[in-house]
Short mmCIF file of C-alpha atoms in Angstrom, two decimals:
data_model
loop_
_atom_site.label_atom_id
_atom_site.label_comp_id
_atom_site.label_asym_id
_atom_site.label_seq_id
_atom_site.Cartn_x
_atom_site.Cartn_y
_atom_site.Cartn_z
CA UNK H 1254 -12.62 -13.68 -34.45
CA UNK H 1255 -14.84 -11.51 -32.43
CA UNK H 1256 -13.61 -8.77 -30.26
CA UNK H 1257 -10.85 -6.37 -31.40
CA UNK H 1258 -7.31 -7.58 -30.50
CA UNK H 1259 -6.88 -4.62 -27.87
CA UNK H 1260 -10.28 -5.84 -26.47
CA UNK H 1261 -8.87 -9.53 -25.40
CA UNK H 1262 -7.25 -10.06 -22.12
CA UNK H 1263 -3.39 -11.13 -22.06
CA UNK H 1264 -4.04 -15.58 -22.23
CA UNK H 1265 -6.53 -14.65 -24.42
CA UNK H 1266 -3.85 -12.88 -26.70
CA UNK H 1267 -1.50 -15.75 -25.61
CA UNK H 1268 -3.47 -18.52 -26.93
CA UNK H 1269 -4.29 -16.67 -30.18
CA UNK H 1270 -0.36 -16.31 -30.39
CA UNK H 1271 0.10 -19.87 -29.69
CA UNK H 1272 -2.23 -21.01 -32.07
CA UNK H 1273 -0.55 -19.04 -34.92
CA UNK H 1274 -4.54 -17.37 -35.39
CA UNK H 1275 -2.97 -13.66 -35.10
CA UNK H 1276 1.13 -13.00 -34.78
CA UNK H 1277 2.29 -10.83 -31.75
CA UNK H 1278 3.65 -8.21 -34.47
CA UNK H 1279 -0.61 -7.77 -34.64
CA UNK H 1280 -0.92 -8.33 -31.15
CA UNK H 1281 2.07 -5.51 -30.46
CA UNK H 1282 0.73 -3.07 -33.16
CA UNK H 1283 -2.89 -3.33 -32.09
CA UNK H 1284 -2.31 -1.80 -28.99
CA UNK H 1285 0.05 0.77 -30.59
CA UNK H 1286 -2.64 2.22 -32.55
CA UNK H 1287 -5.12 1.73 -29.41
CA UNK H 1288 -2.75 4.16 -27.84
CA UNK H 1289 -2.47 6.68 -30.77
CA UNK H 1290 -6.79 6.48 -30.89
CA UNK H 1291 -7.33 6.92 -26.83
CA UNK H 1292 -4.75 7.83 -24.71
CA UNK H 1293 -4.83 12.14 -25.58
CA UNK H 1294 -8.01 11.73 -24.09
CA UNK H 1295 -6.66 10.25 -20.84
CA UNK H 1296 -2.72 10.70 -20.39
CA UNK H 1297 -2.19 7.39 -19.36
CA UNK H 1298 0.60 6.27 -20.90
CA UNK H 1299 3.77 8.65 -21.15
CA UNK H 1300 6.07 6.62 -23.63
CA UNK H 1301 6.12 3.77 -26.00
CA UNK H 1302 8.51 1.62 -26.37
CA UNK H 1303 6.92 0.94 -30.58
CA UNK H 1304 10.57 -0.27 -32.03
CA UNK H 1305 11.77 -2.52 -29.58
CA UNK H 1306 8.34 -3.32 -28.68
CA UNK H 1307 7.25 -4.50 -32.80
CA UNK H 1308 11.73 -6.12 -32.98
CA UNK H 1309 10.71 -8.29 -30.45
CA UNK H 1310 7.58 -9.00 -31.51
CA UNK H 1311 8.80 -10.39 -34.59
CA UNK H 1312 11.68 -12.24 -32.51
CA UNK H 1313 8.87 -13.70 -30.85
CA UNK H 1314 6.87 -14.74 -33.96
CA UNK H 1315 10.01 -17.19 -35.54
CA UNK H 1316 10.38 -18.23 -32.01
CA UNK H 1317 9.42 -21.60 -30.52
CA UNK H 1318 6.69 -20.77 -28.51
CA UNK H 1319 7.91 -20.24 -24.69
CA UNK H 1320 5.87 -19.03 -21.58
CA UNK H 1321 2.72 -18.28 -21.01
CA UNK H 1322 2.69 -14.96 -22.28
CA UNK H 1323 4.51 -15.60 -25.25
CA UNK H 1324 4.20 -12.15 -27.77
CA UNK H 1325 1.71 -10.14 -25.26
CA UNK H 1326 2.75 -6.64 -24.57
CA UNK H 1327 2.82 -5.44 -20.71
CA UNK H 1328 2.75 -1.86 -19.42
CA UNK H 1329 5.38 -0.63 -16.93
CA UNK H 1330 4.75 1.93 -14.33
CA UNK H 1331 7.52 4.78 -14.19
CA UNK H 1332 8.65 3.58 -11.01
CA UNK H 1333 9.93 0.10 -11.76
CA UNK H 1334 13.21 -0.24 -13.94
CA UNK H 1335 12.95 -1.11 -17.42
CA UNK H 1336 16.04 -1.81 -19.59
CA UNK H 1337 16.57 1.45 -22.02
CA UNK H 1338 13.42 3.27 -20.33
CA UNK H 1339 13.67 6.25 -17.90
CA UNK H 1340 12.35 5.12 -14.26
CA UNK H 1341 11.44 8.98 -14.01
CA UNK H 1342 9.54 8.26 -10.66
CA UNK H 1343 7.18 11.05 -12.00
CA UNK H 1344 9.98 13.84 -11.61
CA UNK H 1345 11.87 16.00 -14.12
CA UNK H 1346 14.99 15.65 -12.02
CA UNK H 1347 15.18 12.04 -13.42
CA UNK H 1348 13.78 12.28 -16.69
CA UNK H 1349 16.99 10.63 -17.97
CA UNK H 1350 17.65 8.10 -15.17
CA UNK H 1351 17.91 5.17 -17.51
CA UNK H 1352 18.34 1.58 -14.86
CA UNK H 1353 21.25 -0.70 -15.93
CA UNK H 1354 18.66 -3.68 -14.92
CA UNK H 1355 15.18 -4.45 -15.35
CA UNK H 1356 13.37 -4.62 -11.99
CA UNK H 1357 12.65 -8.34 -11.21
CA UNK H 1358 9.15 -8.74 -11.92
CA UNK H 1359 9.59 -6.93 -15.34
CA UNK H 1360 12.92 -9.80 -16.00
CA UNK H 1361 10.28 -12.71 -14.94
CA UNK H 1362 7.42 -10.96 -17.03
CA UNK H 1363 9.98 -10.91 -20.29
CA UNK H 1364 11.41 -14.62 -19.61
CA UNK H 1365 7.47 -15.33 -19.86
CA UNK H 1366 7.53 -14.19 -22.55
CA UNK H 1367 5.48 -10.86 -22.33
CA UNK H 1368 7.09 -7.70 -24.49
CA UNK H 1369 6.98 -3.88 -22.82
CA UNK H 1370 5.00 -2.09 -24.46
CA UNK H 1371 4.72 1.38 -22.82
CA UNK H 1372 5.16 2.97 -19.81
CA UNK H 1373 2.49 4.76 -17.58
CA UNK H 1374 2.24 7.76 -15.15
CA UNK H 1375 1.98 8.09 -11.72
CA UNK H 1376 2.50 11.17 -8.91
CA UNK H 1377 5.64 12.05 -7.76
CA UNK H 1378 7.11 9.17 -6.34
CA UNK H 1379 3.92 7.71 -6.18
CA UNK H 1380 3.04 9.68 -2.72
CA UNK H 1381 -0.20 10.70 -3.32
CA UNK H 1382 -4.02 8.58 -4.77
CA UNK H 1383 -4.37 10.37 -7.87
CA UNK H 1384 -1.76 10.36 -10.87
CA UNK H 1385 -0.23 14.35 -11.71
CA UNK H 1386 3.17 15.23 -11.90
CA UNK H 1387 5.53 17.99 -13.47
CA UNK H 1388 7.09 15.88 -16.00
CA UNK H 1389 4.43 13.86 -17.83
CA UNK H 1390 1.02 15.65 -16.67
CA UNK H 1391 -2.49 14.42 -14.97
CA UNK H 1392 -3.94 10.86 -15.95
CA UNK H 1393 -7.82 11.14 -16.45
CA UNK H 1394 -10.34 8.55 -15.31
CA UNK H 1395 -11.56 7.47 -18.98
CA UNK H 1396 -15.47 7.21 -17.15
CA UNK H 1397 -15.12 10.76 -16.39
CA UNK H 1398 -12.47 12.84 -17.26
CA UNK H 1399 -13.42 15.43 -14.62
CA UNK H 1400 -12.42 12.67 -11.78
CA UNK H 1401 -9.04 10.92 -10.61
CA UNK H 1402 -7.72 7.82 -11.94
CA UNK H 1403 -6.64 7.10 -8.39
CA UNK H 1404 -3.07 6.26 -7.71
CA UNK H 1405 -0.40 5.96 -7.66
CA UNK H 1406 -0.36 3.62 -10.48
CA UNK H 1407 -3.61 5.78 -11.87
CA UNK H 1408 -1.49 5.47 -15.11
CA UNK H 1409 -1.76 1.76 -15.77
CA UNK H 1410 -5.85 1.62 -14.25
CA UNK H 1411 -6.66 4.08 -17.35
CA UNK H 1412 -4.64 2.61 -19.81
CA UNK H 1413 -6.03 -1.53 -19.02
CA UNK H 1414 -9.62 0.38 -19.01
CA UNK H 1415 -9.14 1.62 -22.21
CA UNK H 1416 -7.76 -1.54 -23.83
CA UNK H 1417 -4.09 0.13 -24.49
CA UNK H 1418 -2.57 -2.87 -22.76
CA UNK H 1419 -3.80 -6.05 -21.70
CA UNK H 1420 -1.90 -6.41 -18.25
CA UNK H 1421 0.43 -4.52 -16.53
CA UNK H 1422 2.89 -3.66 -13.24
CA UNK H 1423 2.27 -1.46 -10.40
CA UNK H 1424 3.20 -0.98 -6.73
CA UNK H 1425 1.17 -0.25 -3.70
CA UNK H 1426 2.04 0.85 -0.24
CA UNK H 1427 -1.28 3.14 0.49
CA UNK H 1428 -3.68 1.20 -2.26
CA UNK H 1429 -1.64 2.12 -5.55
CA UNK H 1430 -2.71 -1.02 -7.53
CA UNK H 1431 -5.98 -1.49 -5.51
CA UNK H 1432 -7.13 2.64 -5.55
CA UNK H 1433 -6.78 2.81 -9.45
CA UNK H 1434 -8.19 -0.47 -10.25
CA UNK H 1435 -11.54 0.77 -8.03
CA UNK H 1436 -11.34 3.85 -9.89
CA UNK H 1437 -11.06 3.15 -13.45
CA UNK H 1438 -12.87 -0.55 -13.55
CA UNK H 1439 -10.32 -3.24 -13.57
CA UNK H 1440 -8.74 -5.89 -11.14
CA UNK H 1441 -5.48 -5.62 -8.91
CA UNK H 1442 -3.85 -8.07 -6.41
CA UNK H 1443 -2.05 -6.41 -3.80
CA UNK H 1444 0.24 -9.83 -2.95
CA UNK H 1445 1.43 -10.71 0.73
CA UNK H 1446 4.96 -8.85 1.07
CA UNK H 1447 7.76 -10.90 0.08
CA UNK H 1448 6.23 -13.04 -2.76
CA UNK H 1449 7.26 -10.76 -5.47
CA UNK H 1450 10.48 -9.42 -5.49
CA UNK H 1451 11.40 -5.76 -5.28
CA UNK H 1452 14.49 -3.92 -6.24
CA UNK H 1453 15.89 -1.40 -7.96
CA UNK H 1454 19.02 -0.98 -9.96
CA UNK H 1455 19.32 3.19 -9.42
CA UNK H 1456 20.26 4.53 -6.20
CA UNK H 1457 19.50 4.61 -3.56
CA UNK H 1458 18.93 0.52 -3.65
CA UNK H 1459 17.61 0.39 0.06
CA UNK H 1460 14.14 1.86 0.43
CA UNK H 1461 12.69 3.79 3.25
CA UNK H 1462 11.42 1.71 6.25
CA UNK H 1463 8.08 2.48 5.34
CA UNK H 1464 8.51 0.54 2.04
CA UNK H 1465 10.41 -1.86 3.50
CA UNK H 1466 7.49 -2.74 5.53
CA UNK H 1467 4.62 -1.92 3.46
CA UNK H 1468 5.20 -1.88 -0.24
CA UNK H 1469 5.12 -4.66 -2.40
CA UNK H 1470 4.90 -4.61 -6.26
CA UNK H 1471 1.56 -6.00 -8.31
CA UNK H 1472 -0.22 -7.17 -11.63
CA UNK H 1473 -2.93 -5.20 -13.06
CA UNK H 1474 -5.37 -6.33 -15.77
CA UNK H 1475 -9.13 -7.18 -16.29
CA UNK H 1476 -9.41 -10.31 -15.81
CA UNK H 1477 -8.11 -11.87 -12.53
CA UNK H 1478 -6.69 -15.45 -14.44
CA UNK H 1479 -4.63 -12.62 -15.81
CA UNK H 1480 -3.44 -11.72 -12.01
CA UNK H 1481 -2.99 -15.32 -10.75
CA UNK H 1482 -0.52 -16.46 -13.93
CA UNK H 1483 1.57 -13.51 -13.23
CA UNK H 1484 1.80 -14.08 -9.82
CA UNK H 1485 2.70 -17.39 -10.74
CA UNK H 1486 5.97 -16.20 -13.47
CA UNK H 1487 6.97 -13.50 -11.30
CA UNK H 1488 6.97 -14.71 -8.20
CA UNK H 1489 9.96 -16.22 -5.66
CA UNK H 1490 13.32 -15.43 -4.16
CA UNK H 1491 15.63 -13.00 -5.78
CA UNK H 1492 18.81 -11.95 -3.92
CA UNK H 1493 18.49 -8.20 -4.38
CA UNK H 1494 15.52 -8.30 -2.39
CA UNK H 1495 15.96 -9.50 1.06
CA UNK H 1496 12.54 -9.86 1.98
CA UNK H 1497 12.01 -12.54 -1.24
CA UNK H 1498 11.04 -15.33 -0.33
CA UNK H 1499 9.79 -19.33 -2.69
CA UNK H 1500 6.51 -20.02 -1.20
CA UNK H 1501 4.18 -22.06 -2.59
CA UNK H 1502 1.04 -20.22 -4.55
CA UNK H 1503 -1.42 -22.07 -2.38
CA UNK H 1504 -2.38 -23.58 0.77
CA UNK H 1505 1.15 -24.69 2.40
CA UNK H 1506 1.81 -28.35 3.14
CA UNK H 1507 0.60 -28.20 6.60
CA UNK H 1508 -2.89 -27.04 5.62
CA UNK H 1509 -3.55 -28.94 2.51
CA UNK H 1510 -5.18 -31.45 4.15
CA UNK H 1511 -7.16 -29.53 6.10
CA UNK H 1512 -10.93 -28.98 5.64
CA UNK H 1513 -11.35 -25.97 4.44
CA UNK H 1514 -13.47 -23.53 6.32
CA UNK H 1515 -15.72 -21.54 3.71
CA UNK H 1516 -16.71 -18.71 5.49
CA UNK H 1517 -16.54 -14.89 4.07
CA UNK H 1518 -16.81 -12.06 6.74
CA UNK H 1519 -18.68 -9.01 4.54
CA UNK H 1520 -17.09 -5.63 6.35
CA UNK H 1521 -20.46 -3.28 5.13
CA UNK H 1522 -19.83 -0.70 7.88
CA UNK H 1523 -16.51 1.59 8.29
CA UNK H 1524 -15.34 3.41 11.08
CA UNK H 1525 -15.69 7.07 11.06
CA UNK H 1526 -17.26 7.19 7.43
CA UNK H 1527 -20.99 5.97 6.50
CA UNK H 1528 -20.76 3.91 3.15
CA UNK H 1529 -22.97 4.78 -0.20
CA UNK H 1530 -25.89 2.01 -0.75
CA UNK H 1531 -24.21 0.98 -3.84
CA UNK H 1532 -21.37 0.03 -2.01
CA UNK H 1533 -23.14 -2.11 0.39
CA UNK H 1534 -25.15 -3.60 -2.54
CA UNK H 1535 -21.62 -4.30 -4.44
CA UNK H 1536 -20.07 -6.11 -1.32
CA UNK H 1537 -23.71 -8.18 -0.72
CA UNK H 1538 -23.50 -8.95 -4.42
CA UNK H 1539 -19.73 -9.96 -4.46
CA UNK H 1540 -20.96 -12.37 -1.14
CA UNK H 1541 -23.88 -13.28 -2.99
CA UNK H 1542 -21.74 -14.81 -5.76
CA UNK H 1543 -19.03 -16.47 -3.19
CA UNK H 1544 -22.75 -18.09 -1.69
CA UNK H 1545 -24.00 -19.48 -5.32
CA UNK H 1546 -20.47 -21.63 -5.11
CA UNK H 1547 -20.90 -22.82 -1.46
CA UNK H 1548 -19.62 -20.39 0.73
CA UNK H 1549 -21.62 -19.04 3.48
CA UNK H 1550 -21.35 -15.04 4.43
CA UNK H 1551 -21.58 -13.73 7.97
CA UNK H 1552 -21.54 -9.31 8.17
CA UNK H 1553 -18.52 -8.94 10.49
CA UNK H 1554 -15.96 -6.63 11.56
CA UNK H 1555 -12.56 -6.90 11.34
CA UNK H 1556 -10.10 -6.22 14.68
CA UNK H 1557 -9.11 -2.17 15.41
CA UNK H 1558 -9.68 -0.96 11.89
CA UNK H 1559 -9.25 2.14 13.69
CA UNK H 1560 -5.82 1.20 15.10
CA UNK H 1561 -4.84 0.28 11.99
CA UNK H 1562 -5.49 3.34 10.19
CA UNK H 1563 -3.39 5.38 13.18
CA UNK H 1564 -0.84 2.55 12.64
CA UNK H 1565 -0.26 2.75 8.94
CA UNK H 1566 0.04 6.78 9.15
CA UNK H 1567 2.45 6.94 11.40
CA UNK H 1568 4.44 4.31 9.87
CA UNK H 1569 4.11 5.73 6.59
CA UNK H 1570 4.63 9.25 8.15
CA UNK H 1571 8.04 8.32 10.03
CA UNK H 1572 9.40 7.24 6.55
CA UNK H 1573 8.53 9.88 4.82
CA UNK H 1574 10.04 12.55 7.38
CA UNK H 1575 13.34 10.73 7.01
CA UNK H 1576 13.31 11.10 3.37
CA UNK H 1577 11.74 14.88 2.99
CA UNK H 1578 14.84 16.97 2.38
CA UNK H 1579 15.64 14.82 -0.51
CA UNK H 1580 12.19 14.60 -1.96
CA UNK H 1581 11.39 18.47 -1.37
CA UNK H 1582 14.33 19.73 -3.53
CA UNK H 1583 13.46 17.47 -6.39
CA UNK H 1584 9.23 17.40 -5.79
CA UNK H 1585 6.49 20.37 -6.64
CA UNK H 1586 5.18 22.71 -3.84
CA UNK H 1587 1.94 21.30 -4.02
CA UNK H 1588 3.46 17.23 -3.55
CA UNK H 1589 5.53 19.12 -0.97
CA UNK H 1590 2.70 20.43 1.05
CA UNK H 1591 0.94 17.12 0.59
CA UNK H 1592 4.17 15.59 2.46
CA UNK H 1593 3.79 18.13 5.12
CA UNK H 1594 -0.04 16.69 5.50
CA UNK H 1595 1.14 13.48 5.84
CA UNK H 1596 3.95 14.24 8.57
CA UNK H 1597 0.77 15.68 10.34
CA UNK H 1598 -0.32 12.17 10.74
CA UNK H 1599 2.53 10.88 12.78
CA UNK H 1600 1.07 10.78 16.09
CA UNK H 1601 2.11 7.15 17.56
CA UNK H 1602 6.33 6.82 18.55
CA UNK H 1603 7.52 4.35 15.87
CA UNK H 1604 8.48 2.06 19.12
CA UNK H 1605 4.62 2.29 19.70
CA UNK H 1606 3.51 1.29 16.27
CA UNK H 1607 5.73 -1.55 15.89
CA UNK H 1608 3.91 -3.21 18.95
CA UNK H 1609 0.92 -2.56 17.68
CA UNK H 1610 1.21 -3.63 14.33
CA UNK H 1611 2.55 -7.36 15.43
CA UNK H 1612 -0.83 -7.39 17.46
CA UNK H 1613 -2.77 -6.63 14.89
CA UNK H 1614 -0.97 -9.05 12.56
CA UNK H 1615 -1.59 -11.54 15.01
CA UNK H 1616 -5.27 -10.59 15.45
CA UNK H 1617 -6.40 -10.36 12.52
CA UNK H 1618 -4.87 -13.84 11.70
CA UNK H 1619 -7.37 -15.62 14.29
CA UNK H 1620 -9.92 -13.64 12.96
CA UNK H 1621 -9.02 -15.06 9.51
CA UNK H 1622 -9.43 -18.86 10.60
CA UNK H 1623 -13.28 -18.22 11.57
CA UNK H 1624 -13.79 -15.76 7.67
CA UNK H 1625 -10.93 -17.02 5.87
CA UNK H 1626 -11.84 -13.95 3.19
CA UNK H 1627 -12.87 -10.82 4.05
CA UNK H 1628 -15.00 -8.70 1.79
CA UNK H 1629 -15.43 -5.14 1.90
CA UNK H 1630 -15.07 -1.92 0.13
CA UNK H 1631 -11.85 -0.72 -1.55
CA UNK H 1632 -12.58 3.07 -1.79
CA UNK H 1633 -15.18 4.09 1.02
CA UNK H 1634 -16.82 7.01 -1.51
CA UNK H 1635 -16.62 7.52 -5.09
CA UNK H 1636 -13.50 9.35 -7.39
CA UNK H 1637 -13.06 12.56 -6.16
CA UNK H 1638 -12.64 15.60 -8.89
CA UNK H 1639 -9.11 16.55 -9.82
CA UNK H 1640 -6.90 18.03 -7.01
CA UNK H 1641 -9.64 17.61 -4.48
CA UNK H 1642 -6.74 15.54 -2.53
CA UNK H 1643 -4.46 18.88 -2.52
CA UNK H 1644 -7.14 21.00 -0.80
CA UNK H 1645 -5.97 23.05 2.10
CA UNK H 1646 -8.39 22.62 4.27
CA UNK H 1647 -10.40 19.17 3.06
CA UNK H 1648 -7.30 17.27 1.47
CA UNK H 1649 -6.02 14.81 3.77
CA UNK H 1650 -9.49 14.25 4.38
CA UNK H 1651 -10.24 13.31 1.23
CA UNK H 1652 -7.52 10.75 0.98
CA UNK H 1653 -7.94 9.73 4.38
CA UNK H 1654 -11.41 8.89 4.46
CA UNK H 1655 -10.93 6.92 0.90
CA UNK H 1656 -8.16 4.59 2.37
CA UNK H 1657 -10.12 3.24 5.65
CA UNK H 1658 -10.19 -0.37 4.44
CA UNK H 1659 -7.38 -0.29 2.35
CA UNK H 1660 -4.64 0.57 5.04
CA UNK H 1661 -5.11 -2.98 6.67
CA UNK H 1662 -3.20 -4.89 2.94
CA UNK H 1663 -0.16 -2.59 3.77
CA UNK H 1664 0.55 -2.13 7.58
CA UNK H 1665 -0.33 -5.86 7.92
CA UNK H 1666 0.80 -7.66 5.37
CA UNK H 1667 -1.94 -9.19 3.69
CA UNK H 1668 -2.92 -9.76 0.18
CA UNK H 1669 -5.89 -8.19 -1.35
CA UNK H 1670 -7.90 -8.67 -4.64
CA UNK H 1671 -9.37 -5.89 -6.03
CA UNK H 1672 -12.51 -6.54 -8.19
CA UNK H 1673 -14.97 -4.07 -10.12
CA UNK H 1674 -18.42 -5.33 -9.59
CA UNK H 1675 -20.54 -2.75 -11.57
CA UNK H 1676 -21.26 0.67 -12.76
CA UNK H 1677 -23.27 2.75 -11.17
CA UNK H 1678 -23.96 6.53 -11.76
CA UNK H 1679 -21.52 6.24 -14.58
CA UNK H 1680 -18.65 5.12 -12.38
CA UNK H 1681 -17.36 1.63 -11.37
CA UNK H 1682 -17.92 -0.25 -8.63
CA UNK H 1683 -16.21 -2.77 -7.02
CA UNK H 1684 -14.97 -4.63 -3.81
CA UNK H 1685 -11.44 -6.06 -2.30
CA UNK H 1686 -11.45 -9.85 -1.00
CA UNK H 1687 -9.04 -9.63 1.39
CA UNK H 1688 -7.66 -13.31 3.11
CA UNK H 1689 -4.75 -14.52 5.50
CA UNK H 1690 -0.67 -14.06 4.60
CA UNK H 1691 0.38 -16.01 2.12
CA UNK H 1692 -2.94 -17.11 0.88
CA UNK H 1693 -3.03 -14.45 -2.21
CA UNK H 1694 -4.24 -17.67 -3.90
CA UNK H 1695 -7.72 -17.76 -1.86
CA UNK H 1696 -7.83 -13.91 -3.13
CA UNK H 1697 -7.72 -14.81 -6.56
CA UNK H 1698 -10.04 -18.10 -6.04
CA UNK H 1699 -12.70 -15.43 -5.07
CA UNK H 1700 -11.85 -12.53 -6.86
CA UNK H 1701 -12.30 -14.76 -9.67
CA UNK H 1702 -15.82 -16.11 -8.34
CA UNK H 1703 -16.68 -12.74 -8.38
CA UNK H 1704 -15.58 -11.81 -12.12
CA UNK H 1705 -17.28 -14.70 -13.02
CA UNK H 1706 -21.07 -13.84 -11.78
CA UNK H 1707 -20.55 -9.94 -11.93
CA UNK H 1708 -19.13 -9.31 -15.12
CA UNK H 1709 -15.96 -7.65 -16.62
CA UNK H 1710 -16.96 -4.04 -17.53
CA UNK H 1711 -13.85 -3.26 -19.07
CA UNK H 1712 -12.34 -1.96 -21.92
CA UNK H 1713 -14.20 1.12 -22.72
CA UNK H 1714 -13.83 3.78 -24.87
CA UNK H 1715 -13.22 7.01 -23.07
CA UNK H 1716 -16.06 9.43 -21.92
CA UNK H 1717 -15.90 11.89 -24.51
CA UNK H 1718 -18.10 14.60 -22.55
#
């Protein structure tokens, strides 16, 4: 049968299911013991969920064969709510906050069929790029266990490159599915805000306006035709989220019979930092493979990346000051003195940034109908050694500088495919395709172009020295 079970991405395991080749109970407890092998070394996943995880596995195997992930185990982050699983948000305070619902991507991902498998870790309320916290510890990049996983989902990124779980759930309002996925080798989509629904069942059940505007939930996996079914289960309207919307995954009715313009803008310069050559040669590659399938590539420049940097800080930072009394009598000094960084940052009256952001939004849509995907870097330099982000002097730097060209999927709106590309200097490489609202599909169209002529490089065994 070829690869190892743990080695197979999640239609892969779904067809073998289907097929009756290999039962999910084998499915379920190949991953178990992928855990119990790997995860010491990297700290990526903080609990299993083996019993209910192997009882529905069984349920599953003298069951009709449903959705299309039928038997396949999933990986939660600790953030999202999970039916008789702690949503500890990376805290000790709320190491025993068990949700009374699932979240509803994790309901959609279990009427699919999929089975939770584990959870994973993340930073303290997933406010920071790389994954440490009191409770369950630091998550290790399995390349090199010297650097971040990124974050804040830095838990699942390790445990999808390691082959402890085929596909699983994250969030992102500063790059938390995208920053990982560059980190530790695997693909993300970051989906236009709205398409999957977000909600939680333990208070409080409004987020900050920061979230509100800027975070969305996301699939992780290795393969992106992993990404694009679970878009495709999990999306659509559910009433606890307001902002949920049903929207078609694809080119809306007005546009179908458009021609479509085949154009990708390749972003190999960025503001205020001077990119690595194997950057550049990952994005020229990436637009190398969107040109072998008919696309042309033009080197461009996207509106005020600039701007919006200043205009996702101080949106970001107005949220956060609203919410820092409760989050520094529950968080660690050092998180706490990150916060302080990051209310450092607010520099533009909210009034201010509103205005500008709708500009942008609007800009950056025109710019979109003349490069209908954007290609650029995810990271702008390579994963930075453990705590480097919590420096005194260099820490907000470090972050800073990382997030140039990821900032613009958050304060505007738009969805983003993050794609490895490579390895180079024993670390991945990889690009984001980034493309209009709504058009996450045209993300994943490329993303998958990309996967296709570059390679998955994914799962690995963890760097041992």
């Amino acid at each position: 049968m070829g690869d190892a079970l743990w080695q197979r991405s999640a239609l892969e395991l779904a067809e073998l299911i289907r097929s009756k080749e290999v039962s999910s109970r084998e499915v379920v407890q190949a991953h178990l013991d992928r855990i119990d092998e790997v995860n010491d070394a990297v700290n990526a996943i903080t609990v299993t969920l083996a019993d209910a995880a192997l009882t529905a596995a069984d349920e599953a195997d003298g069951a009709k064969v449903g959705g299309p992930f039928h038997g396949v185990p999933f990986t939660i982050k600790e953030n999202l709510d999970c039916v008789g699983s702690a949503t500890t948000q990376g805290v000790p305070a709320l190491v025993d906050a068990i949700p009374p619902l699932d979240a509803p991507i994790v309901a959609r991902m279990k009427r699919a069929g999929a089975i939770p498998l584990a959870r994973t870790n993340l930073p303290e309320f997933g406010l920071r790029i790389s994954t440490d916290n009191p409770l369950r510890g630091r998550t290790n990049n399995p390349w090199n266990l010297d650097r971040t996983s990124g974050g804040s989902s830095g838990g699942e990124g390790a445990a999808l490159a390691t082959g402890m779980s085929p596909i699983g759930l994250g969030n992102d309002i500063g790059g938390s599915v995208r920053n990982p996925a560059y980190c530790c080798g695997v693909t993300a989509l970051k989906p236009t805000p709205g398409r999957l629904p977000m909600a939680s069942s333990i208070p409080p059940l409004d987020p900050m306006l920061a979230s509100q505007l800027m975070s969305t939930d996301g699939p992780m996996a290795r393969r992106v035709g992993d990404l694009r079914v679970a878009m495709q289960v999990m999306g659509g309207r559910d009433t606890r989220d307001p902002r949920s919307v049903d929207v078609p995954f694809g080119q809306s009715g007005e546009d179908r019979g458009k021609r479509q313009v085949r154009v990708a803008g390749l972003v190999t310069s960025i503001p205020g930092v001077t990119l690595a050559p194997s950057f550049v040669e990952a994005i020229r590659a990436a637009g190398a493979a969107l040109e072998h399938q008919g696309w042309k590539t033009v080197e461009s420049s996207p509106p005020d990346l600039d701007l919006v940097n200043e205009v996702w800080a101080s949106v970001l930072s107005f949220g956060v000051a609203t919410m820092r009394p409760a989050l520094e009598a529950v968080m660690s000094a050092p998180a706490v003195a990150l916060l302080d960084g990051l209310l450092g940052l607010y520099t533009m009256p909210i009034d201010a940034a509103f205005l500008e952001r709708h500009r942008l939004i609007r800009e950056w849509s025109a710019f979109f109908a003349d490069h209908p995907v954007v290609i650029g870097p995810i990271w702008t330099d390579v994963p930075f050694e453990h705590d480097a982000d919590l420096d005194p002097e260099r820490g907000m730097t470090v972050t800073l500088d990382r997030l140039r060209f990821i900032t613009p999927g958050n304060v505007l709106g738009i969805p983003s495919c993050a794609v490895p590309t490579g390895v180079s200097y024993g670390l991945p490489t990889g690009v984001q395709v980034y493309a209009d609202l709504w058009r996450d599909d045209l993300c994943l169209d490329c993303g998958q172009i990309i996967e296709d002529e570059l390679g998955v490089i994914t799962p690995i065994d963890p760097v041992t020295s």
